Coordinates of N, CA and C in Angstrom, one line a residue:
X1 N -52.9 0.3 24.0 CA -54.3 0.1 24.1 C -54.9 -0.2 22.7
X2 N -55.3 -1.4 22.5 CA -56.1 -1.7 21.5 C -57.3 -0.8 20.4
X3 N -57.5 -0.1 21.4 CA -58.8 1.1 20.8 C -58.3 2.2 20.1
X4 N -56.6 2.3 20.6 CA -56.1 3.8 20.1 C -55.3 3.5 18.8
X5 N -55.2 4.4 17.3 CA -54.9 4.3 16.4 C -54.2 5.1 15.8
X6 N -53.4 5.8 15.7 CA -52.5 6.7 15.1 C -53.1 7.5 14.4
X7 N -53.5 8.9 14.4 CA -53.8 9.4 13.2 C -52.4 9.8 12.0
X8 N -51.9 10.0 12.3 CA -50.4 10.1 11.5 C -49.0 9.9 12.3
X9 N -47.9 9.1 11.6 CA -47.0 8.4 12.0 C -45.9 9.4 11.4
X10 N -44.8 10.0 12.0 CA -43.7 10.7 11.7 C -42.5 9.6 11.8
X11 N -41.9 9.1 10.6 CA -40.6 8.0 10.5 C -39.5 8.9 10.0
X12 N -38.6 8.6 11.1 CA -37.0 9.2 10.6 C -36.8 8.5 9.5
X13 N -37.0 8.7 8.4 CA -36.5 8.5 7.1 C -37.6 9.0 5.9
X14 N -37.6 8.5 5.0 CA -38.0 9.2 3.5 C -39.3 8.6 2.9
X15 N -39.9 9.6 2.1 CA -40.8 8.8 1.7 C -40.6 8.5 0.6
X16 N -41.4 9.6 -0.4 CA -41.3 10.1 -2.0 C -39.5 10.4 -2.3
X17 N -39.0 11.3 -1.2 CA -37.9 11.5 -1.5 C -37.0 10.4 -1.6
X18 N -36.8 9.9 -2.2 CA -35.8 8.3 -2.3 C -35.7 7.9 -3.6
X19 N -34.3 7.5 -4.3 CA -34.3 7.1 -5.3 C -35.2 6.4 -6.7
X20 N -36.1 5.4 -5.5 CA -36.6 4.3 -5.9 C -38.5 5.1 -5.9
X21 N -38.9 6.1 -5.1 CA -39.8 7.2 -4.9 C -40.7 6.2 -4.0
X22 N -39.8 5.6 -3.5 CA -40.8 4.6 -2.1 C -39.8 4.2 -1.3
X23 N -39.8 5.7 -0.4 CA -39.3 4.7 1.1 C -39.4 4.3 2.1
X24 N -39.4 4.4 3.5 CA -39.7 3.7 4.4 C -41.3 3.9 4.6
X25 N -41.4 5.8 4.6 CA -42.2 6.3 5.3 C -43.7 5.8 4.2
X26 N -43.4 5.5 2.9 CA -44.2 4.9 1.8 C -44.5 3.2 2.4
X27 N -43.9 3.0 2.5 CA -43.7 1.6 2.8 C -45.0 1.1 4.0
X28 N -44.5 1.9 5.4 CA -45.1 1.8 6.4 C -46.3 2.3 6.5
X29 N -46.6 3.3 5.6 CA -48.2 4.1 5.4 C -49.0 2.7 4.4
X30 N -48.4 2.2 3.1 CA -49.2 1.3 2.6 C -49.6 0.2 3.5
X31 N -48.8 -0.3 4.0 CA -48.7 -1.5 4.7 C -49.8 -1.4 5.8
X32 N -50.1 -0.2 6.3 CA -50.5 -0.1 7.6 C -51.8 1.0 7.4
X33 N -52.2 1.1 6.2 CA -53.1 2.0 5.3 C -53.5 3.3 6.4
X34 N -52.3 4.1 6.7 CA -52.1 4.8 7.7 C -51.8 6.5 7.2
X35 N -52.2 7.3 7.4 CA -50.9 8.8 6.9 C -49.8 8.3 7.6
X36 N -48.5 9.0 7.0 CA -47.3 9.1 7.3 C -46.2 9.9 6.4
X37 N -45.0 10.4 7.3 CA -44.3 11.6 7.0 C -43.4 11.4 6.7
X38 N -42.3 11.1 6.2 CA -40.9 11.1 6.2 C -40.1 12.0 6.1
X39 N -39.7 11.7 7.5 CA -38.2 13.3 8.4 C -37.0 12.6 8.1
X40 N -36.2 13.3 7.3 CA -35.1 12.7 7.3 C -34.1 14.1 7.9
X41 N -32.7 14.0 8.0 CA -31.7 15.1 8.8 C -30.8 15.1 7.4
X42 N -31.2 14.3 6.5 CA -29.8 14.5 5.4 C -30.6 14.5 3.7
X43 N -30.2 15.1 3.4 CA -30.3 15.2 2.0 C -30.1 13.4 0.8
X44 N -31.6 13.3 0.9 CA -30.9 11.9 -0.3 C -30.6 12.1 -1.6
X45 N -29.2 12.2 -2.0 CA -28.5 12.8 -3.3 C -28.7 11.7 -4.1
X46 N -29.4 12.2 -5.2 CA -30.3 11.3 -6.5 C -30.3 12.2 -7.5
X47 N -30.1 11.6 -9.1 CA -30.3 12.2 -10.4 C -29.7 13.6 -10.4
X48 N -30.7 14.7 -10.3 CA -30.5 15.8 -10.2 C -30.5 17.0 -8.6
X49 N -30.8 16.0 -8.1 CA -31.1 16.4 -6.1 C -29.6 16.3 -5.8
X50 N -28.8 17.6 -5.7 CA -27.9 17.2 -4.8 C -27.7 18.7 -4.3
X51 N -26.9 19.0 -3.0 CA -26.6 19.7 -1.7 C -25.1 20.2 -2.5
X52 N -25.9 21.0 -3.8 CA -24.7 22.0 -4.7 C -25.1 23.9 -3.9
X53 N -24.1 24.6 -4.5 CA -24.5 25.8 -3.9 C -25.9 26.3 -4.3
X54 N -26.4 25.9 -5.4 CA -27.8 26.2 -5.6 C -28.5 26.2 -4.6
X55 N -28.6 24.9 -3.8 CA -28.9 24.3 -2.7 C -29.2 24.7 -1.6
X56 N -27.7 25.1 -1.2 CA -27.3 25.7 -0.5 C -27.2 27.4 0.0
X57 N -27.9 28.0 -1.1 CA -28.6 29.6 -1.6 C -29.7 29.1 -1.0
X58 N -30.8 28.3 -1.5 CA -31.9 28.1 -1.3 C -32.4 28.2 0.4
X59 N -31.3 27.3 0.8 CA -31.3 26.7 2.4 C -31.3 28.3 3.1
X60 N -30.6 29.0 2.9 CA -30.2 30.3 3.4 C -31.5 31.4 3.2
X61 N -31.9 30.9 2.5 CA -33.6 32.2 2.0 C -34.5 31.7 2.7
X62 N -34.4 30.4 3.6 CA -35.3 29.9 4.6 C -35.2 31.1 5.7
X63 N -36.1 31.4 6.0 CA -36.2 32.8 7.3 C -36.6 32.5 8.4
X64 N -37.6 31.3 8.6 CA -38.4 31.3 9.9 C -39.1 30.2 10.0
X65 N -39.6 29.4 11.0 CA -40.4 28.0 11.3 C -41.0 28.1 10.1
X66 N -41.4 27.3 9.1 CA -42.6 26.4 8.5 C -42.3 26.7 6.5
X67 N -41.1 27.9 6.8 CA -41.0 27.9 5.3 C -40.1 27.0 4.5
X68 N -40.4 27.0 3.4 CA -39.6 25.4 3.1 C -39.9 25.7 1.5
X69 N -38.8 24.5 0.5 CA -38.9 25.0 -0.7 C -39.1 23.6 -0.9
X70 N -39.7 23.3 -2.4 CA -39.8 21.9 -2.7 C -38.5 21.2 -3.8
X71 N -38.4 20.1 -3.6 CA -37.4 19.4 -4.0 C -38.3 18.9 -5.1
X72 N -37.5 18.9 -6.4 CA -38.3 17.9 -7.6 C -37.1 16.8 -8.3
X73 N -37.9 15.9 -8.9 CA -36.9 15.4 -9.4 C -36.5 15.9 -11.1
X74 N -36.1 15.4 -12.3 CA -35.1 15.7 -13.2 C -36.3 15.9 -14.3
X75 N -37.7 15.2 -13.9 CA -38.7 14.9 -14.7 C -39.4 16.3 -14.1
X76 N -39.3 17.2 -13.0 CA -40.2 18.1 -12.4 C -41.2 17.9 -11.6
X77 N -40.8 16.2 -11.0 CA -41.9 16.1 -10.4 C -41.5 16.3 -8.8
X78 N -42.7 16.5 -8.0 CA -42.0 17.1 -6.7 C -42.1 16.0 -5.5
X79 N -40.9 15.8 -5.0 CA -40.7 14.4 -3.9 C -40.9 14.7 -2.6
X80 N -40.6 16.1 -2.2 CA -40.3 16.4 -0.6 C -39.6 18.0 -1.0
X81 N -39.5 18.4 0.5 CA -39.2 19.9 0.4 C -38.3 19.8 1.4
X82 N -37.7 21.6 1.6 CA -36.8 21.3 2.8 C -37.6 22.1 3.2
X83 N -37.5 22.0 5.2 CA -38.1 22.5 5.3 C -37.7 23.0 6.9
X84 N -37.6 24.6 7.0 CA -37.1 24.8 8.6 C -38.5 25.0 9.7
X85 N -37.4 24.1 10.7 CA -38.6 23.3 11.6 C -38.6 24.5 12.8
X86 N -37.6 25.1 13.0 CA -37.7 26.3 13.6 C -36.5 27.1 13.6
X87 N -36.9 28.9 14.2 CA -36.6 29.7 13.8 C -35.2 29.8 14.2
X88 N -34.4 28.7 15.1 CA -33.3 28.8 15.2 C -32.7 27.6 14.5
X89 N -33.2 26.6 14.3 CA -32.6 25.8 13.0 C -31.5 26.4 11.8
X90 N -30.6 25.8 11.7 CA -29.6 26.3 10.8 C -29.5 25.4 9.5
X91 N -30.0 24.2 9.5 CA -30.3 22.9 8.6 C -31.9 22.8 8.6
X92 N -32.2 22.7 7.5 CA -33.8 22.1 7.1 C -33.9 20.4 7.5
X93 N -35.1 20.2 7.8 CA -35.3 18.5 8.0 C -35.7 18.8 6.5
X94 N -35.8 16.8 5.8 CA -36.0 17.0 4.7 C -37.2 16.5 4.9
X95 N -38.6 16.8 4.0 CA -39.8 15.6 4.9 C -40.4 15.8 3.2
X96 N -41.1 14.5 3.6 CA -41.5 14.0 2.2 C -42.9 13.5 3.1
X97 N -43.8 13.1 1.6 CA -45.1 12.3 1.7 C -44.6 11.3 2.3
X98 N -45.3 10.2 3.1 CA -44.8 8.5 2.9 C -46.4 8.5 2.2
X99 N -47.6 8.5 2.6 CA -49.1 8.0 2.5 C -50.2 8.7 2.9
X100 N -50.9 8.8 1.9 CA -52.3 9.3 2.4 C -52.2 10.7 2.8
X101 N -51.4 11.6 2.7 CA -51.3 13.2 3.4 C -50.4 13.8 1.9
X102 N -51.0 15.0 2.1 CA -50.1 15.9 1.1 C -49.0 16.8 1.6
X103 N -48.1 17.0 1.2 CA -46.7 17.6 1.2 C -47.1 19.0 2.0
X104 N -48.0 19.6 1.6 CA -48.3 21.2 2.5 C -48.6 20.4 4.2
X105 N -49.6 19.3 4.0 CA -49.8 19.4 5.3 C -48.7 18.3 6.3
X106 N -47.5 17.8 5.5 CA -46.6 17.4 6.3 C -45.9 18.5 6.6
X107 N -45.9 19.4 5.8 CA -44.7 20.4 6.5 C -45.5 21.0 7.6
X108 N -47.1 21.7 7.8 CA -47.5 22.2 8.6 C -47.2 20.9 9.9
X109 N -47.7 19.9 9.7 CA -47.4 19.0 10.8 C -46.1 19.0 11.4
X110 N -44.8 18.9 10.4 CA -43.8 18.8 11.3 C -43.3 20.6 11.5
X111 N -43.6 21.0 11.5 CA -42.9 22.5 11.6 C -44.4 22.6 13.0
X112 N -45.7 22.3 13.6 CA -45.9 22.3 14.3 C -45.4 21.9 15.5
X113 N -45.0 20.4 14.9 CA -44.4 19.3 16.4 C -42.7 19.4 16.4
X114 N -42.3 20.7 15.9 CA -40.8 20.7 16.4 C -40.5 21.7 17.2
X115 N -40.1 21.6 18.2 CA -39.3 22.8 19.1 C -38.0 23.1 18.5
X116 N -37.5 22.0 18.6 CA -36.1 22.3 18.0 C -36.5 21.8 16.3
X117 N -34.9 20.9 15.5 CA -34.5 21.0 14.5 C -35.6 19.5 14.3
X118 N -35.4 18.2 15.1 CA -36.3 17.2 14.8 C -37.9 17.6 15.2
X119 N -38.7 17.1 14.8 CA -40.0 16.9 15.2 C -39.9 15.9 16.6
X120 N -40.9 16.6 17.6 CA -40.7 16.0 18.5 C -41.2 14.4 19.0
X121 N -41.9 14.0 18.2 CA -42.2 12.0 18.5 C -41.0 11.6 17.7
X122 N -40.4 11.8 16.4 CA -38.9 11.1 16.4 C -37.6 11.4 16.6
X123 N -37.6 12.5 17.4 CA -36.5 12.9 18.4 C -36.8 12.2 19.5
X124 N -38.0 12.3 20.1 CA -37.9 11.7 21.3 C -37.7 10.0 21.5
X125 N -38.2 9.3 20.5 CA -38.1 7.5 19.5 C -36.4 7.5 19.9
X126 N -35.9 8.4 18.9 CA -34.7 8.1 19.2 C -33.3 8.2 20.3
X127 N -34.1 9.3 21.3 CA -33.2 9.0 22.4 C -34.1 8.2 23.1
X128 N -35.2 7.3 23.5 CA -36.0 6.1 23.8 C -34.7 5.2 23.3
X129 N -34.5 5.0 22.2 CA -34.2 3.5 21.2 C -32.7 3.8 21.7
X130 N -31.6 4.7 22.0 CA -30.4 4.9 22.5 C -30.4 4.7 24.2
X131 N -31.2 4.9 24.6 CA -31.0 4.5 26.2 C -31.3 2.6 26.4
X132 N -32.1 2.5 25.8 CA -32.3 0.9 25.4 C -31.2 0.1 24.8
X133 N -30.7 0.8 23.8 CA -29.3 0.1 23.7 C -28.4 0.1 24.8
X134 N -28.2 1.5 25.5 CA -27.0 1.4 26.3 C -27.3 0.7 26.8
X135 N -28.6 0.2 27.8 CA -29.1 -0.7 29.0 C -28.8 -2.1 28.6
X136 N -28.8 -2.5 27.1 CA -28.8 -4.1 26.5 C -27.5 -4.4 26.3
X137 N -26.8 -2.9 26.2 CA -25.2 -3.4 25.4 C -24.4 -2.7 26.1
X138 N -24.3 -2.5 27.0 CA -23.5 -1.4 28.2 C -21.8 -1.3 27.4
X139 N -21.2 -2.1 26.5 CA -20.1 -2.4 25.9 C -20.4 -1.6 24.8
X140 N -21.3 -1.6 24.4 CA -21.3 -0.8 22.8 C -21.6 0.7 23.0
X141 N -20.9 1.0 22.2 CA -21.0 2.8 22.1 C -22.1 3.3 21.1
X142 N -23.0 4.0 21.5 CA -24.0 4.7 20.9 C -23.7 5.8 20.4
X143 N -23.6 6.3 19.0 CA -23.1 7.5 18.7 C -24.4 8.3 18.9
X144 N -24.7 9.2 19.7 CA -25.3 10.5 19.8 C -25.2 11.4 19.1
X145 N -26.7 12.1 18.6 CA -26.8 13.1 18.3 C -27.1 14.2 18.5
X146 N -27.2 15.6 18.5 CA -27.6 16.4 19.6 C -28.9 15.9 19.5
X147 N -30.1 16.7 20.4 CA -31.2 16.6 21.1 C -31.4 17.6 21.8
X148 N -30.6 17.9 22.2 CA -31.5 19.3 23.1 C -32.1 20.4 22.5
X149 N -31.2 21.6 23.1 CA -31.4 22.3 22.2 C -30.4 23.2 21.3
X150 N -29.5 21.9 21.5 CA -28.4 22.3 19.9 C -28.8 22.1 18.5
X151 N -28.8 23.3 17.9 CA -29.6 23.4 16.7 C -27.9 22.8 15.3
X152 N -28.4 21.8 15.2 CA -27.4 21.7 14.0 C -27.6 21.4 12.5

């Protein structure tokens, strides 16, 4: 519908957090002079960001939905956080700024709209965009990822 307008857009991918400190979720927020979040499921290993046991301590002192630590980069500046989307989550989503919203209130956003480990409008995007393929490409195999409520 014409009239309706997003107040904020959640993109499986990165915003701040990205090599280049502009990713998708940057991208699509400028372009579309929109808020937006970027959820990623993996760690973007850059400079000094990487998934060492430091890391991996850090990940483990997450206790419960919405707490989350911030990621900086080598200069101290801060890109994105990890952050557990809920209380049975075993992996942090990583979410960053893309536009126009600050890092506290992306995490309160996606740690509201997750039941499980994804946020639920790009969980739900992406098994939409997998049943579409199987229907177009009935030959091609879609790798799946959980979705339910396997927390991985």
């Amino acid at each position: 519908h014409p009239k309706l307008f997003p107040q904020v857009v959640f993109l499986d991918g990165n915003g701040l957090l990205h090599p280049r400190e502009f990713g998708l979720a940057c991208h699509l927020g400028v372009v579309m002079n929109i808020p937006t979040v970027g959820c990623a499921k993996n760690l973007f290993q850059m400079d000094n960001i990487l998934r060492n046991d430091d890391h991996q301590k850090q990940i483990s002192e997450l206790s419960k939905a919405g707490d989350y630590f911030c990621i900086e980069n080598a200069n101290g500046k801060i890109l994105g956080a990890a952050l557990k989307t809920s209380d049975k989550a075993t992996k942090p989503m990583y979410v960053s700024i893309g536009h126009r919203i600050s890092l506290e209130t992306c995490c309160r956003l996606v740690t509201a709209c997750s039941k499980y480990r994804e946020p639920e409008p790009t969980r739900h995007a992406d098994i939409a965009s997998r049943e579409v393929v199987r229907k177009m490409f009935p030959a091609t195999r879609v790798d799946d990822e959980p979705h339910d409520n396997q927390e991985t």
